[in-house]
Short mmCIF file of C-alpha atoms in Angstrom, two decimals:
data_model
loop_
_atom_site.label_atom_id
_atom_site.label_comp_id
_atom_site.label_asym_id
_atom_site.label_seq_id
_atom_site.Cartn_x
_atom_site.Cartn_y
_atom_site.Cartn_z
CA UNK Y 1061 144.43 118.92 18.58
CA UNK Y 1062 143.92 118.86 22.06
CA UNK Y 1063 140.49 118.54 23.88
CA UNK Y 1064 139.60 119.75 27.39
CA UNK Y 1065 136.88 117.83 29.94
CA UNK Y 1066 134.28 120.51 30.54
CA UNK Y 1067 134.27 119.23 33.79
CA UNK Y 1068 137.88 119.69 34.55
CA UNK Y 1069 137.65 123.30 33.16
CA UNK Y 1070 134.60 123.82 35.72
CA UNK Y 1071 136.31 121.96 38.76
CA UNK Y 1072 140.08 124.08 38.40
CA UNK Y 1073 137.50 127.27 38.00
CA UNK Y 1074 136.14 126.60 41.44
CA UNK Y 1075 139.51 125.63 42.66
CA UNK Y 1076 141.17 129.12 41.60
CA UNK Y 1077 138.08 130.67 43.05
CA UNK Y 1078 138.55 129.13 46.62
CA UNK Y 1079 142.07 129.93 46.74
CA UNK Y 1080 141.45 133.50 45.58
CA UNK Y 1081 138.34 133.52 48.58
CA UNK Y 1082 141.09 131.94 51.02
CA UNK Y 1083 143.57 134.90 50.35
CA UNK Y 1084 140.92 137.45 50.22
CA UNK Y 1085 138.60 136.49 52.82
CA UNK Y 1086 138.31 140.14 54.72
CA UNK Y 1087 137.70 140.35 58.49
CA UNK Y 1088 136.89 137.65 60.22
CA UNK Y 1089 132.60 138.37 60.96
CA UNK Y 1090 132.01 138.27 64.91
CA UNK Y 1091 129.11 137.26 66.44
CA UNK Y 1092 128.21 135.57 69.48
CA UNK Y 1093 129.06 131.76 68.13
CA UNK Y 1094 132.32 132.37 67.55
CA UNK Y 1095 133.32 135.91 69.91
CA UNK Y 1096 134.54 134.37 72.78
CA UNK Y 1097 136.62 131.58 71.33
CA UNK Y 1098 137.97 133.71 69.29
CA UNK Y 1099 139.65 136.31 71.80
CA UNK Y 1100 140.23 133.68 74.12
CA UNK Y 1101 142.78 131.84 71.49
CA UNK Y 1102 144.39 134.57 69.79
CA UNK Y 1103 146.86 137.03 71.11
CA UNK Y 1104 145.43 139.59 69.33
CA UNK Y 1105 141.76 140.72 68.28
CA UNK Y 1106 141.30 143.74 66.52
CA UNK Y 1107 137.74 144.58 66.07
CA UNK Y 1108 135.85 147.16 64.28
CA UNK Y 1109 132.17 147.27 65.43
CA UNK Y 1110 130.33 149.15 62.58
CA UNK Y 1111 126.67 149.87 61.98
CA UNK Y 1112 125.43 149.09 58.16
CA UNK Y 1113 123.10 152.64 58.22
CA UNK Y 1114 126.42 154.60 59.22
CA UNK Y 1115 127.98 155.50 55.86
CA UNK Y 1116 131.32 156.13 57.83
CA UNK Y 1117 131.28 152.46 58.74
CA UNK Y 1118 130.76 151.76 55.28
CA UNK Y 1119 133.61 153.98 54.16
CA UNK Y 1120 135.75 152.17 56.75
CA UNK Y 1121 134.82 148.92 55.26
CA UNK Y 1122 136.58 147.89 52.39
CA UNK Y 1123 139.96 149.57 53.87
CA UNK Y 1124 138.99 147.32 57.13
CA UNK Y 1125 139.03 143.84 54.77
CA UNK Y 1126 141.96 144.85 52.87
CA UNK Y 1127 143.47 145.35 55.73
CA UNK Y 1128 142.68 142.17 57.60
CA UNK Y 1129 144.30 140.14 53.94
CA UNK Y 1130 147.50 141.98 54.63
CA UNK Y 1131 147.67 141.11 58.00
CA UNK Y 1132 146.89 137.22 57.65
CA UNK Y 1133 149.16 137.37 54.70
CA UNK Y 1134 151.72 138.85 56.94
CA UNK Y 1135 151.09 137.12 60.26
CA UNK Y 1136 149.68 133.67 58.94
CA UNK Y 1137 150.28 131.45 62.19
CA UNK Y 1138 147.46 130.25 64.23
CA UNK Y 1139 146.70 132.12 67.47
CA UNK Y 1140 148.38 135.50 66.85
CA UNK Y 1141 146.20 137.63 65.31
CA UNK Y 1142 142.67 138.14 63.81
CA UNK Y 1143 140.89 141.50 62.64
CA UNK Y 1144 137.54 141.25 62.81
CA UNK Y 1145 134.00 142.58 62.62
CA UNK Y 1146 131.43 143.01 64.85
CA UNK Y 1147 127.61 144.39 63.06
CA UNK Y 1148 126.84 145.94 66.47
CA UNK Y 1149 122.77 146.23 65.15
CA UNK Y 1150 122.47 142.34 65.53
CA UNK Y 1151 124.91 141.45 67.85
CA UNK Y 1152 123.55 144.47 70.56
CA UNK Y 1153 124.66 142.23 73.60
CA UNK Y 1154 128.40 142.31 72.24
CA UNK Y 1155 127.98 145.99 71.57
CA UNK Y 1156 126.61 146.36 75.07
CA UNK Y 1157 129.52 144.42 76.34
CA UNK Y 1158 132.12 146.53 74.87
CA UNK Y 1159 129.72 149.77 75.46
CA UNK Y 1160 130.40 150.76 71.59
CA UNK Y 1161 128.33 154.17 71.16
CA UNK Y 1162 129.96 155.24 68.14
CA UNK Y 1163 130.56 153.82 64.90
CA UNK Y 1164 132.62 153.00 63.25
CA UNK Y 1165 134.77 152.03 66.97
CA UNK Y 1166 137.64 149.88 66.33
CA UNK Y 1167 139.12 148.04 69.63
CA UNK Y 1168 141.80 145.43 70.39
CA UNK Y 1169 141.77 142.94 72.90
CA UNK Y 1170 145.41 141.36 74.38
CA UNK Y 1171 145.04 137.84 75.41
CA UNK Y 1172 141.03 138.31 76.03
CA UNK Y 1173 141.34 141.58 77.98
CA UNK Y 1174 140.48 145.16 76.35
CA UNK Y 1175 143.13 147.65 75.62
CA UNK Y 1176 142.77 150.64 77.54
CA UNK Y 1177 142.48 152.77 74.35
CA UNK Y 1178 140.62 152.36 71.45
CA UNK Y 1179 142.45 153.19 68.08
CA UNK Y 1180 142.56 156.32 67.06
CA UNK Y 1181 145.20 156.31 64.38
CA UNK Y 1182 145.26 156.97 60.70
CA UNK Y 1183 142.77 154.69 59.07
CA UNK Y 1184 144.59 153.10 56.26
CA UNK Y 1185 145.73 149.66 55.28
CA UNK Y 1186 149.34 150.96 55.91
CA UNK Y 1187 148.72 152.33 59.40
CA UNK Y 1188 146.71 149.59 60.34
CA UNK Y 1189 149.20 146.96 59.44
CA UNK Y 1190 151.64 148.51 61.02
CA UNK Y 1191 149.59 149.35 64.60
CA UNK Y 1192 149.74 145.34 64.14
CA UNK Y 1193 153.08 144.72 64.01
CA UNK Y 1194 153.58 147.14 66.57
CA UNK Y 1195 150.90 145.33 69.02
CA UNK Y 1196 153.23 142.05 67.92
CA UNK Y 1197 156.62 142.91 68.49
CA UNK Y 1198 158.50 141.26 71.71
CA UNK Y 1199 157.70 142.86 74.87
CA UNK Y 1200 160.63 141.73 76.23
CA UNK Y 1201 164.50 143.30 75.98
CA UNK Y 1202 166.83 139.72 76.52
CA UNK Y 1203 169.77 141.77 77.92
CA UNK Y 1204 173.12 140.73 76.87
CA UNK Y 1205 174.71 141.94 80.00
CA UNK Y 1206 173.26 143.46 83.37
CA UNK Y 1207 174.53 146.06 82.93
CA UNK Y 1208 172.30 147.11 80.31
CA UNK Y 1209 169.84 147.73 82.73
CA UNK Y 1210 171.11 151.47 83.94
CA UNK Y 1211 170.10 152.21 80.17
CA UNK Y 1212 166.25 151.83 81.59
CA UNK Y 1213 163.87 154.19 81.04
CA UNK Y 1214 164.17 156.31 84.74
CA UNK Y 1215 160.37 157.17 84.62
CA UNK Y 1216 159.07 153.83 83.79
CA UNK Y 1217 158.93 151.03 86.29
CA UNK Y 1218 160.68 147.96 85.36
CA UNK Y 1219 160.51 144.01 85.89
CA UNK Y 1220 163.61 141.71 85.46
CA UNK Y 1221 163.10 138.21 84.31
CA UNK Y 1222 166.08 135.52 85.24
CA UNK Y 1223 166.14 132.04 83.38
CA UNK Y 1224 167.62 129.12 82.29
CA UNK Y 1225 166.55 129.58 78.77
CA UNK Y 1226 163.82 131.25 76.64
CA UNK Y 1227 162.20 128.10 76.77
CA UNK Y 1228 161.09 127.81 79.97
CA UNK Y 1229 157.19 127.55 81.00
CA UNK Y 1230 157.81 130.03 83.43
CA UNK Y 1231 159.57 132.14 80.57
CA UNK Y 1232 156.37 132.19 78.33
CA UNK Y 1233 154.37 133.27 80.94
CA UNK Y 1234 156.32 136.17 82.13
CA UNK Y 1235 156.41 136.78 78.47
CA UNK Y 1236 151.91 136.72 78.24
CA UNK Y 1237 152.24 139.24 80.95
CA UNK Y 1238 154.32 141.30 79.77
CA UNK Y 1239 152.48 141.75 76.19
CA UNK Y 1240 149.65 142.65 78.22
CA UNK Y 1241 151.50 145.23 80.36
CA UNK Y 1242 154.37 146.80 78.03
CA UNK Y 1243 152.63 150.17 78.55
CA UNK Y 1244 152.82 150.45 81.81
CA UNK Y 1245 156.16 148.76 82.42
CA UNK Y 1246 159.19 147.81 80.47
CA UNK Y 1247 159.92 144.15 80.81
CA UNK Y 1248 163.69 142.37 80.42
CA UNK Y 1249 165.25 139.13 80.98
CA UNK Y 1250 168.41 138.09 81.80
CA UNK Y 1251 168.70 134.15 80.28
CA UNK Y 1252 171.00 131.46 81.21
CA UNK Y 1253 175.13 132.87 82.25
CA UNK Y 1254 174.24 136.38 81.86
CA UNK Y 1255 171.70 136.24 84.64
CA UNK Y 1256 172.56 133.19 86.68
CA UNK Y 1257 174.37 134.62 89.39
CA UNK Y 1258 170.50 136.57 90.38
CA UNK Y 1259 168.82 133.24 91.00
CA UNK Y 1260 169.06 130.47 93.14
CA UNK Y 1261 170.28 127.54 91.06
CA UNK Y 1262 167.51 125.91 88.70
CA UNK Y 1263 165.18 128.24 89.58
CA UNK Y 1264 163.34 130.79 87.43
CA UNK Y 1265 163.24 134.81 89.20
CA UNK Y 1266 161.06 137.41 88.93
CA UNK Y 1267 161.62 141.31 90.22
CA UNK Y 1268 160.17 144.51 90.32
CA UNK Y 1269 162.22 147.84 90.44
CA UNK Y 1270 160.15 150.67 90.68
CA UNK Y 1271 163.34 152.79 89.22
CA UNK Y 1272 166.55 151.88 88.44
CA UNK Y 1273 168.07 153.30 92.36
CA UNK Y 1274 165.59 151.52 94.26
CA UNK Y 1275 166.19 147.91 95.42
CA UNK Y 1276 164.24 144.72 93.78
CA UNK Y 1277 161.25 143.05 94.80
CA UNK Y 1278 160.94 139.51 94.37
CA UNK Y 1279 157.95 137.72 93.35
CA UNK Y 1280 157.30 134.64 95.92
CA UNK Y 1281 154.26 133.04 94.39
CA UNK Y 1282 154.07 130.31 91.29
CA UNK Y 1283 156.16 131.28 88.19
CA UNK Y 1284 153.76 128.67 86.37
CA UNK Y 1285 150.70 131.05 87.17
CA UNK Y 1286 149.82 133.15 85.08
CA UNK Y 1287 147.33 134.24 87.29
CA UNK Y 1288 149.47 134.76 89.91
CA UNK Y 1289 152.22 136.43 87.70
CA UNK Y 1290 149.98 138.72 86.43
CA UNK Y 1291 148.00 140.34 89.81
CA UNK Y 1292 151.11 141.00 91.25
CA UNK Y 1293 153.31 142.61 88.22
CA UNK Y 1294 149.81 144.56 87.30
CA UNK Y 1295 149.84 145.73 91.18
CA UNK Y 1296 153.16 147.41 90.30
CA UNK Y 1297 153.05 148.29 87.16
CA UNK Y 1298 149.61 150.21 87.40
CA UNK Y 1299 150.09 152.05 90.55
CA UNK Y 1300 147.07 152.38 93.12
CA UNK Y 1301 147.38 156.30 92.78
CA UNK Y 1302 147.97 157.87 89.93
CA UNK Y 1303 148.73 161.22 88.49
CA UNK Y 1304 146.36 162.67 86.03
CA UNK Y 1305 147.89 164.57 83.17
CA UNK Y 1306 146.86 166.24 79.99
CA UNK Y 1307 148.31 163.20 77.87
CA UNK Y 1308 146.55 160.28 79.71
CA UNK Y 1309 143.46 161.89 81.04
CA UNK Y 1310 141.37 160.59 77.85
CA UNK Y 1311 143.07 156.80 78.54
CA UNK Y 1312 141.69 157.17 82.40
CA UNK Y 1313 138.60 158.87 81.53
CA UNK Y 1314 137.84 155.54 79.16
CA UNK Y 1315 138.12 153.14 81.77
CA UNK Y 1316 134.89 154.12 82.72
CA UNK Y 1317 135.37 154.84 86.80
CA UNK Y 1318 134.41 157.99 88.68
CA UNK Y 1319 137.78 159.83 89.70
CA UNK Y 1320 138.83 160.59 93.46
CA UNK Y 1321 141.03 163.21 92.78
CA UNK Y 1322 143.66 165.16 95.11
CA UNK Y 1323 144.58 168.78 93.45
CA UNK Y 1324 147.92 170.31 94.94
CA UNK Y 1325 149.95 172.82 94.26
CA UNK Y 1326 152.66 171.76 92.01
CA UNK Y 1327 155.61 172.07 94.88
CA UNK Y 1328 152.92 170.22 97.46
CA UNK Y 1329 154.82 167.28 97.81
CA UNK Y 1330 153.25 166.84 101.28
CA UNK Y 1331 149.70 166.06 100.66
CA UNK Y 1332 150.48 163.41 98.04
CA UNK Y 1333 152.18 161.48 100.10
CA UNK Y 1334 149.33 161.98 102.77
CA UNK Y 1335 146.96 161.29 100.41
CA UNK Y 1336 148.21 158.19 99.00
CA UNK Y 1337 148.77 156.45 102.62
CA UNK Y 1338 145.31 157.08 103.22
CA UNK Y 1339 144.24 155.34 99.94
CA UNK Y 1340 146.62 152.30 100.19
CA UNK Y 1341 145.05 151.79 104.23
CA UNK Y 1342 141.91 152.00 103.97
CA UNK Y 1343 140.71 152.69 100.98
CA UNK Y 1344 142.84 149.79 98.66
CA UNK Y 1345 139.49 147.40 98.71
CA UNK Y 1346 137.70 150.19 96.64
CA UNK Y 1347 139.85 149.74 93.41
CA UNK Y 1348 137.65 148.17 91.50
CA UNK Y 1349 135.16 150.84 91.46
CA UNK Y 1350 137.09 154.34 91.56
CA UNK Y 1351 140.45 155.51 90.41
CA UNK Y 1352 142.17 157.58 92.54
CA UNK Y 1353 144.22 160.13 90.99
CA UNK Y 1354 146.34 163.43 91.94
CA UNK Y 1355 146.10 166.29 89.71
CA UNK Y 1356 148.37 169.42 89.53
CA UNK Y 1357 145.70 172.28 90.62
CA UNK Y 1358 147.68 174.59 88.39
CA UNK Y 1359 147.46 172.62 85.33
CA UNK Y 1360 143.74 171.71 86.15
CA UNK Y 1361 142.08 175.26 87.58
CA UNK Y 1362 139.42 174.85 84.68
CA UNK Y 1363 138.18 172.16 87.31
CA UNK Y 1364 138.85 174.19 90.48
CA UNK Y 1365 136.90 176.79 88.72
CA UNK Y 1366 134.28 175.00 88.31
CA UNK Y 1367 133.89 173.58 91.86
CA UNK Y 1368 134.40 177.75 92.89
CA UNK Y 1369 138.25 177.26 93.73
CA UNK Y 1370 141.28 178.63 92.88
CA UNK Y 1371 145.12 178.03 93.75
CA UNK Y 1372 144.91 179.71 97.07
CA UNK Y 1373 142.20 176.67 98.21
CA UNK Y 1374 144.59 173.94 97.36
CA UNK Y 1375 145.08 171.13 98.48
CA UNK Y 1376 141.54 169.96 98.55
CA UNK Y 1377 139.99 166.45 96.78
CA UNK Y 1378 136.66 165.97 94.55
CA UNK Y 1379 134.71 163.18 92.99
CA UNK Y 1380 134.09 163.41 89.44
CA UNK Y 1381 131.43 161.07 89.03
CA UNK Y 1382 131.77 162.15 84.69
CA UNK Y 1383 127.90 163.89 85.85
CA UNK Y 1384 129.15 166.02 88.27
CA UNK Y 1385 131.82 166.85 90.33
CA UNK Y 1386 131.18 166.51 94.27
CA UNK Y 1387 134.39 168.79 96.81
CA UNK Y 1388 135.21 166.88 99.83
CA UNK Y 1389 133.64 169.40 102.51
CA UNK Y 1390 136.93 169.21 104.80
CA UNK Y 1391 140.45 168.29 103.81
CA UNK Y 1392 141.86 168.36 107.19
CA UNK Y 1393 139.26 165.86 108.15
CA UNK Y 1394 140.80 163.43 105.20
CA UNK Y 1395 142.44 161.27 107.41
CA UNK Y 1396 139.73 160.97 110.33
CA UNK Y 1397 139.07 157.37 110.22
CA UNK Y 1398 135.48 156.39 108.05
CA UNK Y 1399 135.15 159.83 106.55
CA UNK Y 1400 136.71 159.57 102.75
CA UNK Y 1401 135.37 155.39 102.82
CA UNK Y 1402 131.96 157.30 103.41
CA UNK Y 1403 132.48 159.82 100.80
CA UNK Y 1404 132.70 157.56 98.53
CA UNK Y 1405 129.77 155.26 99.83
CA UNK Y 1406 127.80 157.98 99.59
CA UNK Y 1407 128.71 158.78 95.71
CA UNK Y 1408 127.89 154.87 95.35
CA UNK Y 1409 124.42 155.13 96.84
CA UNK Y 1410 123.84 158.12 95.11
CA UNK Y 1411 123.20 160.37 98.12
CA UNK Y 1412 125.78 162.94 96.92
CA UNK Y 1413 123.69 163.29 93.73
CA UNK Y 1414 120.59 163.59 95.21
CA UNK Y 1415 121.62 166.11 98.15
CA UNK Y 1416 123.40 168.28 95.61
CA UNK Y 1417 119.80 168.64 93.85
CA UNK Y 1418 117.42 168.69 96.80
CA UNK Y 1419 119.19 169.62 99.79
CA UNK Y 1420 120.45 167.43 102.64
CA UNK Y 1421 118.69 164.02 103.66
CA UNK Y 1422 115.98 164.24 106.12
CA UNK Y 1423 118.15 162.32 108.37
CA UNK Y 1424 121.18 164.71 108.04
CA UNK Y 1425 121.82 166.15 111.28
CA UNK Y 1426 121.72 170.01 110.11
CA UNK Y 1427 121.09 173.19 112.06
CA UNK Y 1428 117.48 174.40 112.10
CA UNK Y 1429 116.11 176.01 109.37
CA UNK Y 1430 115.39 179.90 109.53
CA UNK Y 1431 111.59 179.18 109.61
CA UNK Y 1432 111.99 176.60 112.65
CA UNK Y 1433 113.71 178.81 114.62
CA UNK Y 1434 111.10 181.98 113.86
CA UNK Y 1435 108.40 178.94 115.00
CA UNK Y 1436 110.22 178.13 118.23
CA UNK Y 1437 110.70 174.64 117.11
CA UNK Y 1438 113.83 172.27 117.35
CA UNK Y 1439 113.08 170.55 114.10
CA UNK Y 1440 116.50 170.16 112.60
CA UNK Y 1441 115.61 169.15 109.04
CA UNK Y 1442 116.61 171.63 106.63
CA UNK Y 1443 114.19 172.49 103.98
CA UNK Y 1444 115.10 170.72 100.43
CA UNK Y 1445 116.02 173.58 97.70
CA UNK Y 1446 117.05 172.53 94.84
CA UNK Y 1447 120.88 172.57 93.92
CA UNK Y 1448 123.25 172.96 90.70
CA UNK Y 1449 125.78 171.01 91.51
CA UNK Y 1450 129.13 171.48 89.04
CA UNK Y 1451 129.25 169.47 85.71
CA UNK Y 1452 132.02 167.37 84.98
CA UNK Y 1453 135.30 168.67 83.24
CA UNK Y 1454 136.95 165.87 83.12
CA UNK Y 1455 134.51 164.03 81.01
CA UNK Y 1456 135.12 166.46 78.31
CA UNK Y 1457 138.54 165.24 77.99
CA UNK Y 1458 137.65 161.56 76.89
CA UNK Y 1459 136.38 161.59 73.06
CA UNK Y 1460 133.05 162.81 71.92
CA UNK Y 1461 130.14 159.89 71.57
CA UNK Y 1462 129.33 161.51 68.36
CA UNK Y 1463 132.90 161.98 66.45
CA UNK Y 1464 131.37 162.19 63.00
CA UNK Y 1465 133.42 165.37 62.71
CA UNK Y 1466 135.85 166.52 59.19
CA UNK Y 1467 138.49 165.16 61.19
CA UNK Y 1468 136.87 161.40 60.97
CA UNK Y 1469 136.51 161.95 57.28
CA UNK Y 1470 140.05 162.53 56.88
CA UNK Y 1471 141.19 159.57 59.07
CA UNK Y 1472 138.55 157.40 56.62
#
């Protein structure tokens, strides 16, 4: 008859236990010990920031942990990928960070920097699994001949890797910019024979085409920057201007700047091209705070509309400021040197607000007022009257602050 030590029985109970917790551990919980490490050394982070009082975060919840097991089961290596938490009631200054006004709001972060989107997709273990692998899978086409290239995508600009091998330090960081670009550019490399007749000898090449006609552009900087690498492919790949559409305005609208948009006429051709030489000399240094955008005037009247335009008015260019939307008095004075940079200055200062409410600035240089002139006086302040200045359209396009609608029960 065989006899078992209680404390052996106890010990291989914990033991089965800790493996069991190991497999079944959930999302990783995010707070601010462990937040920025975390993103910083992982490839990807995909976060759902949740409130414990909303009951559709806690309907997300144990779909959200199941999830993160299958996706460490399936992606077990160190650095590629962590789903995680974040309890946005005690970690408010991550919340902040991220500007989470919803919950649940579920997020990724590339390499430390935000995706443009949040997810929307079907929230099940399956779909989220398989956003993952999607998010994983190798930017990069290694063409087997050049002339694969001609099977491009025509609308999508390209960039063309040429190395020794797939090895190369130069290699892995053309390949960390291009997972953090593959949306706005498709990426290929030609390695080793296939390729080696593109670069000088022993030397690692990088090129941008903006279509497949058009003639390269070679990067000159350090191929061991990433830095470097990626300012100038993100300069291509994400054009200064851009054209706002139907299908992306929700993506620009989250990026959280005020729009300096051109409307044409769809066969206006003209005053794009007028347009974007004025942005790209002088107004290139305001990037960082203002997208600027073109917009078929057609496709877009519900804006015209509301700024008391039509078709017959086109071309003309607004600031939607996602409050209100401010018309450019002149278009035929868009090129007179200062004027748009002031525009825009004055949308920063928040004069264009203010005068839209109250009436021009005391300081505005105006005609006099009725009354001044009835006085005999050459006072040429106009008296302040209060304004309604056009709500934003284009801020309805970006997704609701409060989406606790049937359709977020059905993606739960």
């Amino acid at each position: 008859m065989s006899t078992h030590n209680p404390f052996q029985i106890i010990l291989s109970i914990f033991i089965v236990l800790g493996r069991l917790r190991g497999c079944y551990a959930g999302a990783t919980q995010l707070d601010s010990s462990n937040f920025d490490d975390l993103i910083g050394n992982n490839e990807i982070v995909f976060i759902n920031f949740y409130a414990d009082w909303c009951r559709f975060s806690n309907m997300l919840a144990p779909t959200w942990d199941e999830s993160a097991d299958k996706v460490r089961e399936l992606f077990p290596e160190p650095g590629r990928v962590v789903m995680g938490k974040v309890d946005c009631d005690s970690e408010s200054s991550i919340s902040s960070r991220f500007h989470i006004t919803k919950y649940p709001t579920l997020k990724m972060l590339r390499n430390g920097q935000m995706a443009k989107r949040e997810y929307r997709g079907q929230r099940s273990v399956e779909a989220f699994t398989e956003f993952i692998k999607e998010q994983l899978a190798d930017p990069i086409t290694v063409l087997k001949d050049l002339s694969e290239i001609s099977n491009a995508d025509e609308k999508k600009r390209m960039v063309i890797g040429y190395f020794e091998t797939l090895e190369a330090p130069e290699y892995q960081i053309f390949k960390k910019v291009a997972t953090n670009l593959k949306e706005d550019c498709q990426f290929m490399a030609a390695v080793g024979d296939v390729g080696r007749a593109m670069h000088p000898a022993g030397q690692s090449l990088i090129a941008f085409k903006a279509s497949i006609s058009q003639e390269d552009e070679a990067f000159t900087g350090s191929l061991f920057s990433y830095d470097e690498v990626s300012i100038w492919v993100t300069e291509r790949c994400i054009p200064l201007v851009r054209e706002i559409t139907f299908q992306n305005a929700e993506e620009l609208t989250e990026e959280g700047l005020p729009f300096l948009i051109l409307f044409h006429a769809p066969e206006d051709t003209e005053s794009i091209k007028r347009y974007m030489k004025l942005v790209h000399s002088e107004l290139a240094d305001q990037k960082q705070n203002v997208n600027f955008l073109t917009a078929d005037g057609v496709q877009f009247a519900h804006p015209l509309h509301h700024l008391g335009k039509s078709k017959k008015d086109l071309p003309l260019i607004a600031i939607d400021s996602f409050r209100h939307m401010y018309l450019f008095p002149d278009y035929n004075e868009m090129e007179t040197p200062g004027k748009m940079k002031q525009f825009l200055g004055d949308l920063y200062s928040g004069k264009l607000h203010r005068e839209f409410h109250y009436g021009p600035d005391p300081d505005s240089t105006e005609a006099p007022t009725e009354e001044a002139q009835d006085a005999g006086s050459d006072d040429t302040t106009t008296t302040k009257r209060p304004t309604t200045p056009p709500e934003s359209t284009f801020k309805k396009l970006a997704p609701s602050k409060n989406r606790y609608t049937l359709l977020d029960r059905d993606e739960l």
